[in-house]
PDB file of C-alpha atoms in Angstrom:
ATOM      1  CA  MET A   1     -11.359 -23.525 -19.500  1.00 93.00           C
ATOM      2  CA  LEU A   2      -9.767 -20.764 -21.197  1.00 96.00           C
ATOM      3  CA  TYR A   3      -9.212 -22.935 -24.493  1.00 96.00           C
ATOM      4  CA  GLU A   4     -12.925 -23.780 -24.226  1.00 97.00           C
ATOM      5  CA  LEU A   5     -13.811 -20.135 -24.068  1.00 98.00           C
ATOM      6  CA  LYS A   6     -11.642 -19.111 -27.088  1.00 97.00           C
ATOM      7  CA  ASN A   7     -13.336 -21.844 -29.083  1.00 97.00           C
ATOM      8  CA  LYS A   8     -16.743 -20.632 -28.375  1.00 98.00           C
ATOM      9  CA  ASN A   9     -16.174 -16.793 -28.903  1.00 98.00           C
ATOM     10  CA  ASP A  10     -15.123 -14.998 -31.889  1.00 96.00           C
ATOM     11  CA  PHE A  11     -13.024 -12.350 -30.170  1.00 98.00           C
ATOM     12  CA  ASN A  12      -9.732 -12.825 -28.411  1.00 98.00           C
ATOM     13  CA  ILE A  13      -9.718 -13.651 -24.784  1.00 99.00           C
ATOM     14  CA  TYR A  14      -6.271 -13.480 -23.026  1.00 99.00           C
ATOM     15  CA  SER A  15      -5.158 -14.786 -19.579  1.00 99.00           C
ATOM     16  CA  VAL A  16      -4.129 -12.126 -17.074  1.00 99.00           C
ATOM     17  CA  TYR A  17      -0.740 -13.990 -17.077  1.00 99.00           C
ATOM     18  CA  ASP A  18      -0.077 -12.980 -20.784  1.00 99.00           C
ATOM     19  CA  LYS A  19       1.964  -9.845 -21.743  1.00 98.00           C
ATOM     20  CA  GLU A  20      -1.109  -7.927 -23.167  1.00 99.00           C
ATOM     21  CA  PHE A  21      -2.397  -7.645 -19.364  1.00 99.00           C
ATOM     22  CA  LYS A  22       0.333  -5.513 -18.178  1.00 98.00           C
ATOM     23  CA  GLU A  23      -1.010  -2.392 -19.877  1.00 98.00           C
ATOM     24  CA  TYR A  24      -4.268  -2.895 -17.681  1.00 99.00           C
ATOM     25  CA  GLY A  25      -3.055  -4.196 -14.402  1.00 99.00           C
ATOM     26  CA  ARG A  26      -0.954  -6.615 -12.525  1.00 99.00           C
ATOM     27  CA  VAL A  27      -1.444 -10.215 -10.934  1.00 99.00           C
ATOM     28  CA  LEU A  28      -0.892  -9.791  -7.062  1.00 99.00           C
ATOM     29  CA  GLU A  29       1.658 -12.442  -5.805  1.00 97.00           C
ATOM     30  CA  GLY A  30       2.416 -13.089  -2.065  1.00 97.00           C
ATOM     31  CA  TYR A  31      -1.015 -12.470  -0.706  1.00 98.00           C
ATOM     32  CA  ASP A  32      -2.916 -14.802   1.197  1.00 98.00           C
ATOM     33  CA  PHE A  33      -6.574 -14.664   0.070  1.00 98.00           C
ATOM     34  CA  SER A  34      -7.919 -18.055   1.268  1.00 98.00           C
ATOM     35  CA  GLU A  35      -9.892 -16.319   4.420  1.00 98.00           C
ATOM     36  CA  VAL A  36     -11.649 -13.782   2.335  1.00 99.00           C
ATOM     37  CA  ILE A  37     -12.366 -16.650  -0.403  1.00 99.00           C
ATOM     38  CA  ARG A  38     -13.678 -19.005   2.142  1.00 99.00           C
ATOM     39  CA  TYR A  39     -15.832 -16.228   3.319  1.00 99.00           C
ATOM     40  CA  MET A  40     -17.117 -15.643   0.020  1.00 99.00           C
ATOM     41  CA  ASP A  41     -18.002 -19.290  -0.520  1.00 98.00           C
ATOM     42  CA  GLU A  42     -19.681 -19.748   2.807  1.00 98.00           C
ATOM     43  CA  LYS A  43     -21.627 -16.545   3.312  1.00 98.00           C
ATOM     44  CA  THR A  44     -22.276 -15.150  -0.144  1.00 99.00           C
ATOM     45  CA  SER A  45     -24.608 -16.305  -2.960  1.00 98.00           C
ATOM     46  CA  VAL A  46     -25.064 -15.766  -6.721  1.00 99.00           C
ATOM     47  CA  PRO A  47     -28.550 -14.158  -7.198  1.00 98.00           C
ATOM     48  CA  SER A  48     -31.072 -16.171  -9.570  1.00 96.00           C
ATOM     49  CA  GLU A  49     -30.618 -13.484 -12.300  1.00 95.00           C
ATOM     50  CA  GLY A  50     -28.747 -10.268 -12.601  1.00 96.00           C
ATOM     51  CA  ASN A  51     -25.795  -9.269 -10.436  1.00 98.00           C
ATOM     52  CA  ILE A  52     -25.358  -8.103  -6.546  1.00 98.00           C
ATOM     53  CA  TYR A  53     -22.672  -5.649  -5.504  1.00 98.00           C
ATOM     54  CA  VAL A  54     -21.782  -4.836  -2.021  1.00 99.00           C
ATOM     55  CA  ALA A  55     -19.237  -1.879  -1.746  1.00 98.00           C
ATOM     56  CA  SER A  56     -18.389  -2.361   1.804  1.00 99.00           C
ATOM     57  CA  CYS A  57     -18.875  -5.704   4.042  1.00 99.00           C
ATOM     58  CA  GLU A  58     -17.993  -5.185   7.739  1.00 98.00           C
ATOM     59  CA  GLU A  59     -17.548  -8.855   8.063  1.00 98.00           C
ATOM     60  CA  MET A  60     -14.717  -9.000   5.036  1.00 99.00           C
ATOM     61  CA  GLU A  61     -13.104  -5.708   6.397  1.00 99.00           C
ATOM     62  CA  VAL A  62     -11.936  -7.572   9.693  1.00 98.00           C
ATOM     63  CA  LEU A  63     -10.196 -10.371   7.908  1.00 98.00           C
ATOM     64  CA  ASN A  64      -6.481 -10.236   8.137  1.00 97.00           C
ATOM     65  CA  ILE A  65      -5.998  -9.487   4.214  1.00 98.00           C
ATOM     66  CA  LYS A  66      -7.397  -5.863   4.899  1.00 98.00           C
ATOM     67  CA  ASP A  67      -4.241  -4.405   6.634  1.00 98.00           C
ATOM     68  CA  LYS A  68      -2.041  -6.621   4.179  1.00 98.00           C
ATOM     69  CA  ILE A  69      -3.639  -4.962   1.087  1.00 99.00           C
ATOM     70  CA  GLN A  70      -4.009  -1.329   2.625  1.00 98.00           C
ATOM     71  CA  GLU A  71      -0.617  -1.326   3.502  1.00 98.00           C
ATOM     72  CA  GLY A  72       1.032  -3.135   0.321  1.00 98.00           C
ATOM     73  CA  VAL A  73      -1.366  -1.970  -2.511  1.00 99.00           C
ATOM     74  CA  TYR A  74      -2.589   1.297  -1.313  1.00 99.00           C
ATOM     75  CA  GLY A  75       0.230   2.691   0.770  1.00 99.00           C
ATOM     76  CA  PHE A  76      -1.856   2.791   4.035  1.00 98.00           C
ATOM     77  CA  MET A  77      -4.864   4.651   2.260  1.00 98.00           C
ATOM     78  CA  ASP A  78      -8.302   3.792   3.718  1.00 98.00           C
ATOM     79  CA  ILE A  79     -10.001   0.906   1.800  1.00 99.00           C
ATOM     80  CA  GLN A  80     -13.026  -1.085   1.541  1.00 99.00           C
ATOM     81  CA  ILE A  81     -13.659  -4.632   0.716  1.00 99.00           C
ATOM     82  CA  GLY A  82     -16.921  -6.000  -0.847  1.00 99.00           C
ATOM     83  CA  TYR A  83     -17.974  -8.253  -3.635  1.00 99.00           C
ATOM     84  CA  CYS A  84     -19.882  -8.559  -6.962  1.00 99.00           C
ATOM     85  CA  ASN A  85     -21.646 -11.845  -7.687  1.00 99.00           C
ATOM     86  CA  GLY A  86     -23.824 -12.405 -10.521  1.00 99.00           C
ATOM     87  CA  ASN A  87     -24.802 -13.935 -13.976  1.00 98.00           C
ATOM     88  CA  ASN A  88     -23.225 -11.287 -16.258  1.00 98.00           C
ATOM     89  CA  SER A  89     -22.296 -12.151 -19.830  1.00 98.00           C
ATOM     90  CA  ARG A  90     -22.129  -8.829 -21.756  1.00 98.00           C
ATOM     91  CA  LEU A  91     -19.835  -5.793 -21.846  1.00 99.00           C
ATOM     92  CA  ASN A  92     -22.822  -3.343 -21.187  1.00 98.00           C
ATOM     93  CA  ALA A  93     -20.703  -0.463 -19.656  1.00 99.00           C
ATOM     94  CA  LEU A  94     -17.248   0.654 -18.544  1.00 99.00           C
ATOM     95  CA  GLU A  95     -16.113   2.543 -15.272  1.00 99.00           C
ATOM     96  CA  TYR A  96     -13.078   3.884 -13.885  1.00 99.00           C
ATOM     97  CA  HIS A  97     -11.806   5.002 -10.635  1.00 99.00           C
ATOM     98  CA  LYS A  98      -9.237   7.382  -9.268  1.00 98.00           C
ATOM     99  CA  GLY A  99      -7.365   4.709  -7.605  1.00 98.00           C
ATOM    100  CA  SER A 100      -6.679   0.887  -8.545  1.00 99.00           C
ATOM    101  CA  GLU A 101      -9.091  -1.728  -7.709  1.00 99.00           C
ATOM    102  CA  VAL A 102      -8.404  -5.094  -6.578  1.00 99.00           C
ATOM    103  CA  ASN A 103     -10.362  -8.038  -7.846  1.00 99.00           C
ATOM    104  CA  VAL A 104      -9.937 -11.744  -6.369  1.00 99.00           C
ATOM    105  CA  ALA A 105     -11.627 -14.155  -8.492  1.00 99.00           C
ATOM    106  CA  VAL A 106     -13.473 -16.623  -6.197  1.00 99.00           C
ATOM    107  CA  THR A 107     -14.746 -18.469  -9.292  1.00 99.00           C
ATOM    108  CA  ASP A 108     -13.179 -18.500 -12.760  1.00 99.00           C
ATOM    109  CA  LEU A 109     -14.557 -15.069 -14.653  1.00 99.00           C
ATOM    110  CA  VAL A 110     -13.787 -12.918 -17.473  1.00 99.00           C
ATOM    111  CA  LEU A 111     -13.029  -9.129 -17.472  1.00 99.00           C
ATOM    112  CA  PHE A 112     -13.722  -6.943 -20.507  1.00 99.00           C
ATOM    113  CA  LEU A 113     -11.135  -4.033 -20.188  1.00 99.00           C
ATOM    114  CA  SER A 114     -10.004  -0.752 -21.953  1.00 99.00           C
ATOM    115  CA  ARG A 115      -8.128   2.202 -21.397  1.00 99.00           C
ATOM    116  CA  VAL A 116      -9.097   5.890 -20.449  1.00 98.00           C
ATOM    117  CA  PHE A 117      -6.610   7.019 -23.187  1.00 97.00           C
ATOM    118  CA  ASP A 118      -8.279   4.934 -25.761  1.00 98.00           C
ATOM    119  CA  MET A 119     -11.361   7.335 -25.465  1.00 98.00           C
ATOM    120  CA  ASP A 120     -12.343   9.669 -27.991  1.00 97.00           C
ATOM    121  CA  GLY A 121     -13.724  12.647 -25.819  1.00 96.00           C
ATOM    122  CA  LEU A 122     -16.407  11.056 -23.585  1.00 97.00           C
ATOM    123  CA  ASN A 123     -16.902   8.185 -26.100  1.00 98.00           C
ATOM    124  CA  LEU A 124     -15.127   4.584 -26.721  1.00 99.00           C
ATOM    125  CA  ASP A 125     -15.114   2.421 -29.607  1.00 99.00           C
ATOM    126  CA  THR A 126     -15.705  -1.130 -28.342  1.00 99.00           C
ATOM    127  CA  ARG A 127     -12.915  -2.289 -30.865  1.00 98.00           C
ATOM    128  CA  ASN A 128     -10.806  -1.178 -28.180  1.00 99.00           C
ATOM    129  CA  VAL A 129     -11.959  -3.486 -25.579  1.00 99.00           C
ATOM    130  CA  LYS A 130     -10.077  -6.642 -24.683  1.00 99.00           C
ATOM    131  CA  ALA A 131     -11.321  -9.590 -22.753  1.00 99.00           C
ATOM    132  CA  PHE A 132      -9.125 -11.388 -19.873  1.00 99.00           C
ATOM    133  CA  TYR A 133      -9.688 -14.637 -18.160  1.00 99.00           C
ATOM    134  CA  LEU A 134      -9.085 -14.878 -14.297  1.00 99.00           C
ATOM    135  CA  PRO A 135      -8.765 -18.445 -13.115  1.00 98.00           C
ATOM    136  CA  LYS A 136     -10.219 -19.114  -9.807  1.00 98.00           C
ATOM    137  CA  GLY A 137      -8.011 -17.834  -6.780  1.00 98.00           C
ATOM    138  CA  THR A 138      -6.379 -15.107  -8.955  1.00 99.00           C
ATOM    139  CA  ALA A 139      -6.115 -11.666  -7.502  1.00 99.00           C
ATOM    140  CA  VAL A 140      -5.249  -8.771  -9.782  1.00 99.00           C
ATOM    141  CA  GLU A 141      -4.870  -4.989  -9.301  1.00 99.00           C
ATOM    142  CA  ILE A 142      -6.673  -2.963 -12.093  1.00 99.00           C
ATOM    143  CA  TYR A 143      -4.898   0.149 -12.496  1.00 99.00           C
ATOM    144  CA  SER A 144      -6.920   3.589 -12.400  1.00 99.00           C
ATOM    145  CA  THR A 145      -6.256   4.085 -16.113  1.00 99.00           C
ATOM    146  CA  THR A 146      -8.257   0.904 -16.888  1.00 99.00           C
ATOM    147  CA  LEU A 147     -11.774   0.885 -17.817  1.00 99.00           C
ATOM    148  CA  HIS A 148     -13.744  -2.057 -16.238  1.00 99.00           C
ATOM    149  CA  PHE A 149     -17.111  -3.163 -15.318  1.00 98.00           C
ATOM    150  CA  ALA A 150     -18.774  -6.143 -13.875  1.00 98.00           C
ATOM    151  CA  PRO A 151     -17.214  -9.509 -14.407  1.00 99.00           C
ATOM    152  CA  CYS A 152     -18.626 -11.962 -16.713  1.00 99.00           C
ATOM    153  CA  ARG A 153     -19.682 -15.428 -15.891  1.00 99.00           C
ATOM    154  CA  VAL A 154     -17.808 -18.556 -17.493  1.00 99.00           C
ATOM    155  CA  SER A 155     -20.341 -21.143 -16.332  1.00 98.00           C
ATOM    156  CA  ASP A 156     -24.185 -21.422 -15.761  1.00 97.00           C
ATOM    157  CA  ASP A 157     -23.348 -21.423 -11.744  1.00 98.00           C
ATOM    158  CA  GLY A 158     -22.340 -17.599 -12.384  1.00 99.00           C
ATOM    159  CA  PHE A 159     -19.295 -15.699 -10.791  1.00 99.00           C
ATOM    160  CA  LYS A 160     -17.882 -14.446  -7.503  1.00 99.00           C
ATOM    161  CA  CYS A 161     -15.517 -11.736  -7.169  1.00 99.00           C
ATOM    162  CA  VAL A 162     -14.065  -9.842  -4.282  1.00 99.00           C
ATOM    163  CA  VAL A 163     -13.757  -5.920  -5.230  1.00 99.00           C
ATOM    164  CA  ILE A 164     -11.404  -3.998  -3.071  1.00 99.00           C
ATOM    165  CA  LEU A 165     -11.423  -0.171  -3.622  1.00 99.00           C
ATOM    166  CA  PRO A 166     -10.539   3.128  -1.820  1.00 99.00           C
ATOM    167  CA  LYS A 167     -13.085   3.737   0.858  1.00 99.00           C
ATOM    168  CA  GLY A 168     -16.263   5.498  -0.165  1.00 98.00           C
ATOM    169  CA  THR A 169     -15.952   4.348  -3.967  1.00 99.00           C
ATOM    170  CA  ASN A 170     -19.082   3.356  -5.616  1.00 98.00           C
ATOM    171  CA  THR A 171     -21.304   4.931  -3.009  1.00 96.00           C
ATOM    172  CA  PRO A 172     -24.233   7.237  -3.722  1.00 94.00           C
ATOM    173  CA  ILE A 173     -23.845  11.028  -4.495  1.00 92.00           C
ATOM    174  CA  THR A 174     -26.507  13.511  -4.329  1.00 85.00           C
ATOM    175  CA  LYS A 175     -25.394  15.507  -7.416  1.00 76.00           C
ATOM    176  CA  PHE A 176     -24.784  13.908 -10.771  1.00 68.00           C
ATOM    177  CA  GLY A 177     -22.012  15.045 -13.324  1.00 62.00           C
ATOM    178  CA  GLU A 178     -23.013  17.974 -15.135  1.00 71.00           C
ATOM    179  CA  GLY A 179     -21.008  19.978 -17.754  1.00 74.00           C
ATOM    180  CA  VAL A 180     -19.133  19.278 -21.039  1.00 76.00           C
ATOM    181  CA  GLY A 181     -16.300  17.285 -19.872  1.00 90.00           C
ATOM    182  CA  GLU A 182     -15.287  14.390 -17.812  1.00 93.00           C
ATOM    183  CA  GLU A 183     -17.570  15.575 -14.880  1.00 92.00           C
ATOM    184  CA  ARG A 184     -20.577  14.462 -17.160  1.00 93.00           C
ATOM    185  CA  LEU A 185     -19.392  10.685 -16.758  1.00 95.00           C
ATOM    186  CA  LEU A 186     -19.662  10.884 -12.993  1.00 95.00           C
ATOM    187  CA  PHE A 187     -22.343   8.440 -11.613  1.00 94.00           C
ATOM    188  CA  MET A 188     -21.413   7.575  -7.981  1.00 95.00           C
ATOM    189  CA  LYS A 189     -18.642   8.651  -5.735  1.00 97.00           C
ATOM    190  CA  ASN A 190     -15.200   8.150  -7.310  1.00 98.00           C
ATOM    191  CA  LYS A 191     -16.953   6.166 -10.188  1.00 97.00           C
ATOM    192  CA  TRP A 192     -17.024   7.565 -13.771  1.00 97.00           C
ATOM    193  CA  ILE A 193     -19.098   5.479 -16.336  1.00 98.00           C
ATOM    194  CA  ILE A 194     -19.816   5.270 -19.941  1.00 98.00           C
ATOM    195  CA  ALA A 195     -22.950   2.962 -21.009  1.00 98.00           C
ATOM    196  CA  HIS A 196     -23.748   1.128 -24.135  1.00 99.00           C
ATOM    197  CA  GLY A 197     -26.925   1.907 -25.699  1.00 98.00           C
ATOM    198  CA  ASP A 198     -28.328  -1.499 -24.909  1.00 97.00           C
ATOM    199  CA  ARG A 199     -28.332  -0.525 -20.979  1.00 96.00           C
ATOM    200  CA  GLN A 200     -31.135   1.923 -21.222  1.00 97.00           C
ATOM    201  CA  ASP A 201     -31.714   1.394 -17.642  1.00 96.00           C
ATOM    202  CA  LEU A 202     -28.296   2.736 -16.791  1.00 95.00           C
ATOM    203  CA  ILE A 203     -28.640   5.572 -19.192  1.00 96.00           C
ATOM    204  CA  ASN A 204     -32.070   6.594 -17.475  1.00 95.00           C
ATOM    205  CA  ARG A 205     -30.272   6.786 -14.078  1.00 92.00           C
ATOM    206  CA  GLY A 206     -27.811   9.152 -15.567  1.00 90.00           C
ATOM    207  CA  ALA A 207     -24.964   7.211 -17.242  1.00 94.00           C
ATOM    208  CA  HIS A 208     -23.526   8.704 -20.243  1.00 94.00           C
ATOM    209  CA  ARG A 209     -24.100   6.724 -23.426  1.00 97.00           C
ATOM    210  CA  GLY A 210     -20.474   6.661 -24.494  1.00 98.00           C
ATOM    211  CA  LEU A 211     -19.843   3.142 -25.584  1.00 98.00           C
ATOM    212  CA  VAL A 212     -19.962   2.850 -29.492  1.00 98.00           C
ATOM    213  CA  GLY A 213     -19.925  -0.546 -31.351  1.00 98.00           C
ATOM    214  CA  MET A 214     -20.813  -4.204 -30.525  1.00 98.00           C
ATOM    215  CA  ASN A 215     -21.836  -4.994 -27.029  1.00 98.00           C
ATOM    216  CA  TYR A 216     -19.756  -7.993 -26.670  1.00 98.00           C
ATOM    217  CA  GLU A 217     -21.487 -11.264 -25.278  1.00 99.00           C
ATOM    218  CA  LEU A 218     -19.210 -13.970 -23.701  1.00 99.00           C
ATOM    219  CA  LYS A 219     -20.601 -17.356 -24.975  1.00 98.00           C
ATOM    220  CA  ILE A 220     -20.282 -20.246 -22.541  1.00 97.00           C
TER     221      ILE A 220
END
């Protein structure tokens, strides 16, 4: 699959097992995600268009993996387990959190990633973005310094991805970021975001227009 994607796209696509990924995160080994993957396969679906994101799913949070990840990755901090399923194929925006994000690829998928220290003030040139392929069943920890957004599909069937974050992340806030610094990027609880001009819907909702350059599209 990775070989086919590389041939169809005019930008580099790396594997999360390549050395280039080490600046952005790490592959999680030694955890059994089979139960949560089975839940995703049997109980969740890919929408006919667009994406769906559920920040916290109670049925997933009673599975055994929660305690294992809460202890082993987050040092007993409270976490939430949810998911993102959809049909996305573009970069569109990038976000970061104050705390790592764990992604479990229920299907093959691609992540567009960059780093907060590649930003120029509140903006980022998309030439600083790299694409990484996650094979089905792979789990990664995305570091808090890594800019990321919704996964991209690699087939017409869409994608499914488990999303684990510090509890409360990506939930609504009553006051959007104001001022001249990082606070302008605050979009939801523990979620700072920069959007590409192509995503006027996000900008209209308060996202900062901060992605400059090509809005990469993954061709499949």
